[in-house]
PDB file of C-alpha atoms in Angstrom:
ATOM      1  CA  GLY A   1      -8.197  -5.175  13.697  1.00 67.00           C
ATOM      2  CA  ALA A   2      -6.062  -7.278  11.426  1.00 75.00           C
ATOM      3  CA  VAL A   3      -2.372  -7.144  12.288  1.00 89.00           C
ATOM      4  CA  VAL A   4       0.526  -7.910  10.009  1.00 93.00           C
ATOM      5  CA  SER A   5       3.965  -8.203  11.527  1.00 94.00           C
ATOM      6  CA  GLN A   6       7.149  -7.881   9.505  1.00 96.00           C
ATOM      7  CA  HIS A   7      10.714  -8.630  10.602  1.00 96.00           C
ATOM      8  CA  PRO A   8      13.331  -7.391  10.625  1.00 97.00           C
ATOM      9  CA  SER A   9      12.562  -3.681  10.464  1.00 95.00           C
ATOM     10  CA  ARG A  10      16.096  -2.872   9.382  1.00 97.00           C
ATOM     11  CA  VAL A  11      18.899  -4.975   8.015  1.00 97.00           C
ATOM     12  CA  ILE A  12      22.342  -4.177   6.728  1.00 97.00           C
ATOM     13  CA  CYS A  13      24.163  -6.865   4.829  1.00 96.00           C
ATOM     14  CA  LYS A  14      27.230  -7.256   2.696  1.00 96.00           C
ATOM     15  CA  SER A  15      27.080  -7.602  -1.036  1.00 97.00           C
ATOM     16  CA  GLY A  16      26.705 -11.224  -2.100  1.00 97.00           C
ATOM     17  CA  THR A  17      24.860 -12.420   0.971  1.00 97.00           C
ATOM     18  CA  SER A  18      21.201 -13.375   1.205  1.00 97.00           C
ATOM     19  CA  VAL A  19      18.623 -11.767   3.424  1.00 97.00           C
ATOM     20  CA  LYS A  20      15.306 -13.214   4.570  1.00 97.00           C
ATOM     21  CA  ILE A  21      12.345 -11.021   5.479  1.00 97.00           C
ATOM     22  CA  GLU A  22       9.364 -12.494   7.307  1.00 97.00           C
ATOM     23  CA  CYS A  23       5.760 -11.384   7.080  1.00 96.00           C
ATOM     24  CA  ARG A  24       3.223 -12.804   9.511  1.00 95.00           C
ATOM     25  CA  SER A  25      -0.502 -12.323   9.875  1.00 92.00           C
ATOM     26  CA  LEU A  26      -0.994 -12.352  13.631  1.00 92.00           C
ATOM     27  CA  ASP A  27      -4.723 -12.665  14.111  1.00 88.00           C
ATOM     28  CA  PHE A  28      -6.000 -14.002  10.831  1.00 88.00           C
ATOM     29  CA  GLN A  29      -5.097 -16.527   8.189  1.00 89.00           C
ATOM     30  CA  ALA A  30      -3.851 -14.993   4.992  1.00 86.00           C
ATOM     31  CA  THR A  31      -3.970 -17.271   1.988  1.00 83.00           C
ATOM     32  CA  THR A  32      -2.576 -14.431  -0.085  1.00 87.00           C
ATOM     33  CA  MET A  33       0.061 -11.866   0.763  1.00 92.00           C
ATOM     34  CA  PHE A  34       1.539  -9.141  -1.398  1.00 93.00           C
ATOM     35  CA  TRP A  35       5.130  -7.966  -1.436  1.00 96.00           C
ATOM     36  CA  TYR A  36       5.926  -4.379  -2.381  1.00 95.00           C
ATOM     37  CA  ARG A  37       9.130  -2.485  -2.909  1.00 96.00           C
ATOM     38  CA  GLN A  38       9.441   1.229  -2.364  1.00 93.00           C
ATOM     39  CA  PHE A  39      12.306   3.447  -3.469  1.00 87.00           C
ATOM     40  CA  PRO A  40      12.875   6.723  -1.604  1.00 84.00           C
ATOM     41  CA  LYS A  41      10.134   9.241  -2.217  1.00 81.00           C
ATOM     42  CA  GLN A  42       8.402   6.927  -4.656  1.00 86.00           C
ATOM     43  CA  SER A  43       5.290   4.832  -4.695  1.00 89.00           C
ATOM     44  CA  LEU A  44       4.859   1.206  -3.788  1.00 91.00           C
ATOM     45  CA  MET A  45       5.699  -1.175  -6.564  1.00 92.00           C
ATOM     46  CA  LEU A  46       4.063  -4.589  -6.413  1.00 91.00           C
ATOM     47  CA  MET A  47       6.723  -7.256  -6.716  1.00 94.00           C
ATOM     48  CA  ALA A  48       4.752 -10.444  -6.299  1.00 94.00           C
ATOM     49  CA  THR A  49       1.664 -12.096  -4.951  1.00 91.00           C
ATOM     50  CA  SER A  50       2.386 -14.847  -2.484  1.00 90.00           C
ATOM     51  CA  ASN A  51      -0.073 -17.729  -2.347  1.00 86.00           C
ATOM     52  CA  GLU A  52      -0.109 -20.269   0.461  1.00 85.00           C
ATOM     53  CA  GLY A  53       0.924 -23.680  -0.738  1.00 84.00           C
ATOM     54  CA  SER A  54       1.721 -22.666  -4.291  1.00 85.00           C
ATOM     55  CA  LYS A  55       4.213 -20.672  -6.291  1.00 89.00           C
ATOM     56  CA  ALA A  56       4.239 -16.925  -6.069  1.00 92.00           C
ATOM     57  CA  THR A  57       3.071 -14.818  -8.985  1.00 92.00           C
ATOM     58  CA  TYR A  58       5.697 -12.257  -9.929  1.00 94.00           C
ATOM     59  CA  GLU A  59       5.093  -8.951 -11.633  1.00 93.00           C
ATOM     60  CA  GLN A  60       6.740  -8.250 -14.931  1.00 93.00           C
ATOM     61  CA  GLY A  61      10.357  -7.279 -14.556  1.00 94.00           C
ATOM     62  CA  VAL A  62      10.830  -8.820 -11.118  1.00 95.00           C
ATOM     63  CA  GLU A  63      13.511 -11.495 -11.034  1.00 94.00           C
ATOM     64  CA  LYS A  64      12.129 -14.694  -9.553  1.00 94.00           C
ATOM     65  CA  ASP A  65      15.544 -16.086  -8.763  1.00 95.00           C
ATOM     66  CA  LYS A  66      16.642 -12.889  -7.055  1.00 96.00           C
ATOM     67  CA  PHE A  67      13.547 -12.493  -4.902  1.00 97.00           C
ATOM     68  CA  LEU A  68      12.472 -15.864  -3.584  1.00 96.00           C
ATOM     69  CA  ILE A  69       9.063 -15.983  -1.990  1.00 94.00           C
ATOM     70  CA  ASN A  70       7.822 -18.813   0.166  1.00 91.00           C
ATOM     71  CA  HIS A  71       4.356 -18.982   1.674  1.00 90.00           C
ATOM     72  CA  ALA A  72       4.534 -22.190   3.622  1.00 83.00           C
ATOM     73  CA  SER A  73       1.714 -21.567   6.061  1.00 89.00           C
ATOM     74  CA  LEU A  74      -1.458 -19.542   6.318  1.00 89.00           C
ATOM     75  CA  THR A  75       0.233 -17.012   8.564  1.00 92.00           C
ATOM     76  CA  LEU A  76       3.753 -16.695   7.204  1.00 93.00           C
ATOM     77  CA  SER A  77       5.278 -15.536   3.950  1.00 94.00           C
ATOM     78  CA  THR A  78       8.987 -14.944   3.482  1.00 95.00           C
ATOM     79  CA  LEU A  79      10.912 -12.914   0.949  1.00 97.00           C
ATOM     80  CA  THR A  80      14.552 -13.836   0.460  1.00 97.00           C
ATOM     81  CA  VAL A  81      16.776 -11.450  -1.412  1.00 97.00           C
ATOM     82  CA  THR A  82      19.477 -13.705  -2.799  1.00 97.00           C
ATOM     83  CA  SER A  83      23.020 -12.584  -3.529  1.00 96.00           C
ATOM     84  CA  ALA A  84      22.095  -9.057  -2.584  1.00 96.00           C
ATOM     85  CA  HIS A  85      23.760  -6.102  -4.275  1.00 96.00           C
ATOM     86  CA  PRO A  86      23.695  -2.387  -3.436  1.00 96.00           C
ATOM     87  CA  GLU A  87      20.976  -1.800  -6.034  1.00 95.00           C
ATOM     88  CA  ASP A  88      18.707  -4.097  -4.008  1.00 96.00           C
ATOM     89  CA  SER A  89      18.812  -1.584  -1.173  1.00 96.00           C
ATOM     90  CA  SER A  90      15.251  -0.461  -0.686  1.00 95.00           C
ATOM     91  CA  PHE A  91      12.218  -0.508   1.573  1.00 95.00           C
ATOM     92  CA  TYR A  92      10.295  -3.782   1.337  1.00 97.00           C
ATOM     93  CA  ILE A  93       6.812  -4.008   2.714  1.00 96.00           C
ATOM     94  CA  CYS A  94       4.353  -6.860   2.840  1.00 95.00           C
ATOM     95  CA  SER A  95       0.597  -6.790   3.047  1.00 94.00           C
ATOM     96  CA  ALA A  96      -2.382  -9.074   3.359  1.00 90.00           C
ATOM     97  CA  LYS A  97      -6.128  -8.960   3.300  1.00 81.00           C
ATOM     98  CA  ASP A  98      -8.183 -10.288   6.139  1.00 81.00           C
ATOM     99  CA  PRO A  99     -10.527 -12.881   4.612  1.00 77.00           C
ATOM    100  CA  ARG A 100     -12.966 -12.336   7.446  1.00 78.00           C
ATOM    101  CA  GLN A 101     -13.652  -8.871   6.066  1.00 74.00           C
ATOM    102  CA  PHE A 102     -16.039  -8.499   3.170  1.00 65.00           C
ATOM    103  CA  SER A 103     -13.797  -8.438   0.159  1.00 63.00           C
ATOM    104  CA  TYR A 104     -15.355  -5.507  -1.626  1.00 65.00           C
ATOM    105  CA  ASN A 105     -14.263  -2.898   0.851  1.00 73.00           C
ATOM    106  CA  SER A 106     -11.574  -4.560   2.847  1.00 78.00           C
ATOM    107  CA  PRO A 107      -8.252  -2.725   2.777  1.00 85.00           C
ATOM    108  CA  LEU A 108      -4.798  -4.182   2.570  1.00 87.00           C
ATOM    109  CA  HIS A 109      -3.158  -4.476   5.968  1.00 90.00           C
ATOM    110  CA  PHE A 110       0.526  -3.710   5.875  1.00 93.00           C
ATOM    111  CA  GLY A 111       3.509  -4.756   7.867  1.00 94.00           C
ATOM    112  CA  ASN A 112       5.807  -2.002   9.093  1.00 93.00           C
ATOM    113  CA  GLY A 113       8.308  -2.655   6.348  1.00 95.00           C
ATOM    114  CA  THR A 114      11.961  -3.634   6.182  1.00 97.00           C
ATOM    115  CA  ARG A 115      14.662  -1.204   5.239  1.00 96.00           C
ATOM    116  CA  LEU A 116      17.410  -3.154   3.501  1.00 97.00           C
ATOM    117  CA  THR A 117      20.845  -1.672   3.006  1.00 97.00           C
ATOM    118  CA  VAL A 118      23.406  -3.635   1.043  1.00 97.00           C
ATOM    119  CA  THR A 119      26.973  -2.462   1.451  1.00 96.00           C
TER     120      THR A 119
ATOM    121  CA  ALA B   1      -2.031   4.305 -18.873  1.00 69.00           C
ATOM    122  CA  GLN B   2      -1.617   5.024 -15.201  1.00 79.00           C
ATOM    123  CA  LYS B   3      -4.282   3.439 -13.063  1.00 90.00           C
ATOM    124  CA  ILE B   4      -3.924   6.027 -10.298  1.00 95.00           C
ATOM    125  CA  THR B   5      -2.639   9.565 -10.739  1.00 95.00           C
ATOM    126  CA  GLN B   6      -1.693  11.925  -7.963  1.00 96.00           C
ATOM    127  CA  THR B   7      -0.557  15.199  -9.474  1.00 95.00           C
ATOM    128  CA  GLN B   8       0.614  16.930  -6.305  1.00 96.00           C
ATOM    129  CA  PRO B   9       4.087  15.741  -5.261  1.00 94.00           C
ATOM    130  CA  GLY B  10       3.999  18.048  -2.257  1.00 95.00           C
ATOM    131  CA  MET B  11       1.498  20.172  -0.401  1.00 95.00           C
ATOM    132  CA  PHE B  12       1.706  22.656   2.441  1.00 97.00           C
ATOM    133  CA  VAL B  13      -1.152  23.504   4.762  1.00 97.00           C
ATOM    134  CA  GLN B  14      -1.426  25.662   7.830  1.00 97.00           C
ATOM    135  CA  GLU B  15      -2.316  23.897  11.041  1.00 97.00           C
ATOM    136  CA  LYS B  16      -6.098  23.804  11.656  1.00 97.00           C
ATOM    137  CA  GLU B  17      -6.850  24.493   8.003  1.00 97.00           C
ATOM    138  CA  ALA B  18      -8.434  21.998   5.616  1.00 98.00           C
ATOM    139  CA  VAL B  19      -6.518  20.486   2.717  1.00 98.00           C
ATOM    140  CA  THR B  20      -7.506  18.492  -0.368  1.00 98.00           C
ATOM    141  CA  LEU B  21      -5.242  15.865  -1.881  1.00 98.00           C
ATOM    142  CA  ASP B  22      -6.083  14.993  -5.465  1.00 98.00           C
ATOM    143  CA  CYS B  23      -6.473  11.547  -6.957  1.00 98.00           C
ATOM    144  CA  THR B  24      -7.775  10.465 -10.335  1.00 97.00           C
ATOM    145  CA  TYR B  25      -8.133   6.899 -11.497  1.00 96.00           C
ATOM    146  CA  ASP B  26      -8.586   4.959 -14.671  1.00 95.00           C
ATOM    147  CA  THR B  27     -10.578   1.773 -14.983  1.00 92.00           C
ATOM    148  CA  SER B  28     -13.193   0.216 -17.202  1.00 91.00           C
ATOM    149  CA  ASP B  29     -14.384  -2.180 -14.500  1.00 90.00           C
ATOM    150  CA  PRO B  30     -17.702  -1.026 -13.031  1.00 91.00           C
ATOM    151  CA  SER B  31     -16.775  -2.535  -9.673  1.00 89.00           C
ATOM    152  CA  TYR B  32     -13.807  -1.047  -7.898  1.00 91.00           C
ATOM    153  CA  GLY B  33     -12.705   0.293  -4.582  1.00 91.00           C
ATOM    154  CA  LEU B  34     -10.675   3.379  -3.799  1.00 94.00           C
ATOM    155  CA  PHE B  35      -8.481   3.628  -0.722  1.00 95.00           C
ATOM    156  CA  TRP B  36      -6.328   6.247   0.902  1.00 97.00           C
ATOM    157  CA  TYR B  37      -3.293   5.418   3.002  1.00 97.00           C
ATOM    158  CA  LYS B  38      -1.017   7.550   5.130  1.00 97.00           C
ATOM    159  CA  GLN B  39       2.681   6.759   5.376  1.00 94.00           C
ATOM    160  CA  PRO B  40       4.606   8.610   8.096  1.00 94.00           C
ATOM    161  CA  SER B  41       8.367   8.870   7.917  1.00 91.00           C
ATOM    162  CA  SER B  42       8.634   5.669   9.938  1.00 89.00           C
ATOM    163  CA  GLY B  43       7.317   3.776   6.904  1.00 90.00           C
ATOM    164  CA  GLU B  44       4.196   1.988   8.022  1.00 90.00           C
ATOM    165  CA  MET B  45       1.122   2.215   5.831  1.00 93.00           C
ATOM    166  CA  ILE B  46      -1.978   3.349   7.677  1.00 94.00           C
ATOM    167  CA  PHE B  47      -5.389   2.803   6.096  1.00 93.00           C
ATOM    168  CA  LEU B  48      -7.511   5.948   6.269  1.00 96.00           C
ATOM    169  CA  ILE B  49     -10.674   5.678   4.227  1.00 96.00           C
ATOM    170  CA  TYR B  50     -12.472   3.648   1.572  1.00 94.00           C
ATOM    171  CA  GLN B  51     -14.937   4.476  -1.200  1.00 94.00           C
ATOM    172  CA  GLY B  52     -16.717   1.863  -3.286  1.00 92.00           C
ATOM    173  CA  SER B  53     -17.719   2.472  -6.869  1.00 92.00           C
ATOM    174  CA  TYR B  54     -21.369   1.849  -6.070  1.00 91.00           C
ATOM    175  CA  ASP B  55     -21.471   3.949  -2.944  1.00 91.00           C
ATOM    176  CA  GLN B  56     -23.969   6.764  -3.284  1.00 90.00           C
ATOM    177  CA  GLN B  57     -22.536   8.911  -0.543  1.00 94.00           C
ATOM    178  CA  ASN B  58     -19.049  10.227   0.002  1.00 96.00           C
ATOM    179  CA  ALA B  59     -17.135   8.315   2.640  1.00 95.00           C
ATOM    180  CA  THR B  60     -16.191  10.007   5.896  1.00 97.00           C
ATOM    181  CA  GLU B  61     -13.971   8.872   8.759  1.00 96.00           C
ATOM    182  CA  GLY B  62     -13.434  11.442  11.451  1.00 97.00           C
ATOM    183  CA  ARG B  63     -11.439  14.312   9.980  1.00 97.00           C
ATOM    184  CA  TYR B  64     -11.060  12.469   6.680  1.00 98.00           C
ATOM    185  CA  SER B  65     -13.598  12.634   3.912  1.00 97.00           C
ATOM    186  CA  LEU B  66     -13.498  11.525   0.336  1.00 97.00           C
ATOM    187  CA  ASN B  67     -14.825  13.734  -2.428  1.00 97.00           C
ATOM    188  CA  PHE B  68     -15.912  11.076  -4.900  1.00 97.00           C
ATOM    189  CA  GLN B  69     -16.807  12.302  -8.375  1.00 97.00           C
ATOM    190  CA  LYS B  70     -17.474   9.181 -10.369  1.00 95.00           C
ATOM    191  CA  ALA B  71     -18.036  10.829 -13.743  1.00 95.00           C
ATOM    192  CA  ARG B  72     -14.720  12.627 -13.443  1.00 96.00           C
ATOM    193  CA  LYS B  73     -13.042   9.522 -12.026  1.00 96.00           C
ATOM    194  CA  SER B  74     -11.667  11.433  -9.107  1.00 97.00           C
ATOM    195  CA  ALA B  75     -11.459  10.525  -5.439  1.00 97.00           C
ATOM    196  CA  ASN B  76      -9.908  13.416  -3.572  1.00 98.00           C
ATOM    197  CA  LEU B  77      -9.059  13.163   0.105  1.00 98.00           C
ATOM    198  CA  VAL B  78     -10.092  16.060   2.290  1.00 98.00           C
ATOM    199  CA  ILE B  79      -8.451  16.456   5.671  1.00 98.00           C
ATOM    200  CA  SER B  80     -10.202  18.944   7.894  1.00 97.00           C
ATOM    201  CA  ALA B  81      -8.587  20.827  10.770  1.00 96.00           C
ATOM    202  CA  SER B  82      -5.047  19.736   9.898  1.00 97.00           C
ATOM    203  CA  GLN B  83      -2.758  18.720  12.714  1.00 97.00           C
ATOM    204  CA  LEU B  84       1.021  18.583  12.849  1.00 97.00           C
ATOM    205  CA  GLY B  85       0.782  14.808  13.035  1.00 97.00           C
ATOM    206  CA  ASP B  86      -0.853  14.762   9.620  1.00 98.00           C
ATOM    207  CA  SER B  87       2.506  15.527   8.013  1.00 98.00           C
ATOM    208  CA  ALA B  88       3.236  12.404   5.979  1.00 97.00           C
ATOM    209  CA  MET B  89       3.033  10.842   2.532  1.00 96.00           C
ATOM    210  CA  TYR B  90      -0.462  10.065   1.348  1.00 97.00           C
ATOM    211  CA  PHE B  91      -1.198   7.410  -1.230  1.00 96.00           C
ATOM    212  CA  CYS B  92      -4.354   6.838  -3.213  1.00 97.00           C
ATOM    213  CA  ALA B  93      -4.967   3.252  -4.269  1.00 95.00           C
ATOM    214  CA  MET B  94      -7.485   1.331  -6.309  1.00 93.00           C
ATOM    215  CA  ARG B  95      -8.578  -2.277  -6.446  1.00 89.00           C
ATOM    216  CA  GLU B  96     -10.449  -3.320  -9.566  1.00 85.00           C
ATOM    217  CA  GLY B  97     -13.211  -5.870  -9.268  1.00 77.00           C
ATOM    218  CA  ILE B  98     -14.412  -7.524  -6.114  1.00 68.00           C
ATOM    219  CA  ASP B  99     -12.200 -10.592  -6.037  1.00 68.00           C
ATOM    220  CA  ASN B 100     -10.594 -10.854  -2.649  1.00 56.00           C
ATOM    221  CA  PHE B 101      -7.155 -11.249  -4.155  1.00 64.00           C
ATOM    222  CA  ASN B 102      -7.173  -8.551  -6.763  1.00 76.00           C
ATOM    223  CA  LYS B 103      -4.147  -6.320  -6.890  1.00 80.00           C
ATOM    224  CA  PHE B 104      -4.041  -2.838  -5.484  1.00 87.00           C
ATOM    225  CA  TYR B 105      -2.642  -0.079  -7.653  1.00 89.00           C
ATOM    226  CA  PHE B 106      -0.993   2.843  -5.904  1.00 93.00           C
ATOM    227  CA  GLY B 107      -0.464   6.408  -7.004  1.00 94.00           C
ATOM    228  CA  SER B 108       2.862   8.190  -6.718  1.00 93.00           C
ATOM    229  CA  GLY B 109       1.862   9.859  -3.492  1.00 95.00           C
ATOM    230  CA  THR B 110       1.593  13.378  -2.098  1.00 97.00           C
ATOM    231  CA  LYS B 111       3.840  14.615   0.672  1.00 96.00           C
ATOM    232  CA  LEU B 112       1.842  16.773   3.024  1.00 98.00           C
ATOM    233  CA  ASN B 113       3.555  19.235   5.317  1.00 98.00           C
ATOM    234  CA  VAL B 114       1.500  20.856   8.043  1.00 98.00           C
ATOM    235  CA  LYS B 115       2.928  24.155   9.205  1.00 97.00           C
ATOM    236  CA  PRO B 116       2.470  25.369  12.779  1.00 95.00           C
TER     237      PRO B 116
END
């Protein structure tokens, strides 16, 4: 089945630094990836849609300059949390759809997520 | 309005018993897909089952089945013969339309605890 790999799984950083999270589709080419944020005991909140070779589409209320998304290849999307602050501490998880699967019923395939702690 | 509503923040079930997790949805698009995911404490999202809006029969996958009531706009997940490993968060999700890049909307989740 389709595999999405996300690294790192955990990261602790100091306030003011930037953190990069990688999301890779291992056995398929993903022209589109989705980045979600999840607060403890809450649902997944879509942050942005990452499109290969073009600018990401951000959801309302998500700061583009704070959360930089780059989708430079068909298998890699990165999320950079710039000048991180404690309120950015959260669980970030990426996902992609396998274009080989019929779109109507194909699920999102998720990475294992990244737990970010900003001290 | 919420696209996906899960009204049960937490549920308990005895091991080997069946449990139903509720999900209602809201859409005016005639074409949509409904998905259930399991999220253990480790955080990964595991796809469980899918139901399409045009599917005539309820979806089943092993111990998982989906009670799809289109007129009521509900898509409840039924887990039969619960196991301790079923303890996790469960999310209902919907994708409107059939475009390959349409967004998924997630409910707030239900935390299931299976008691030995």
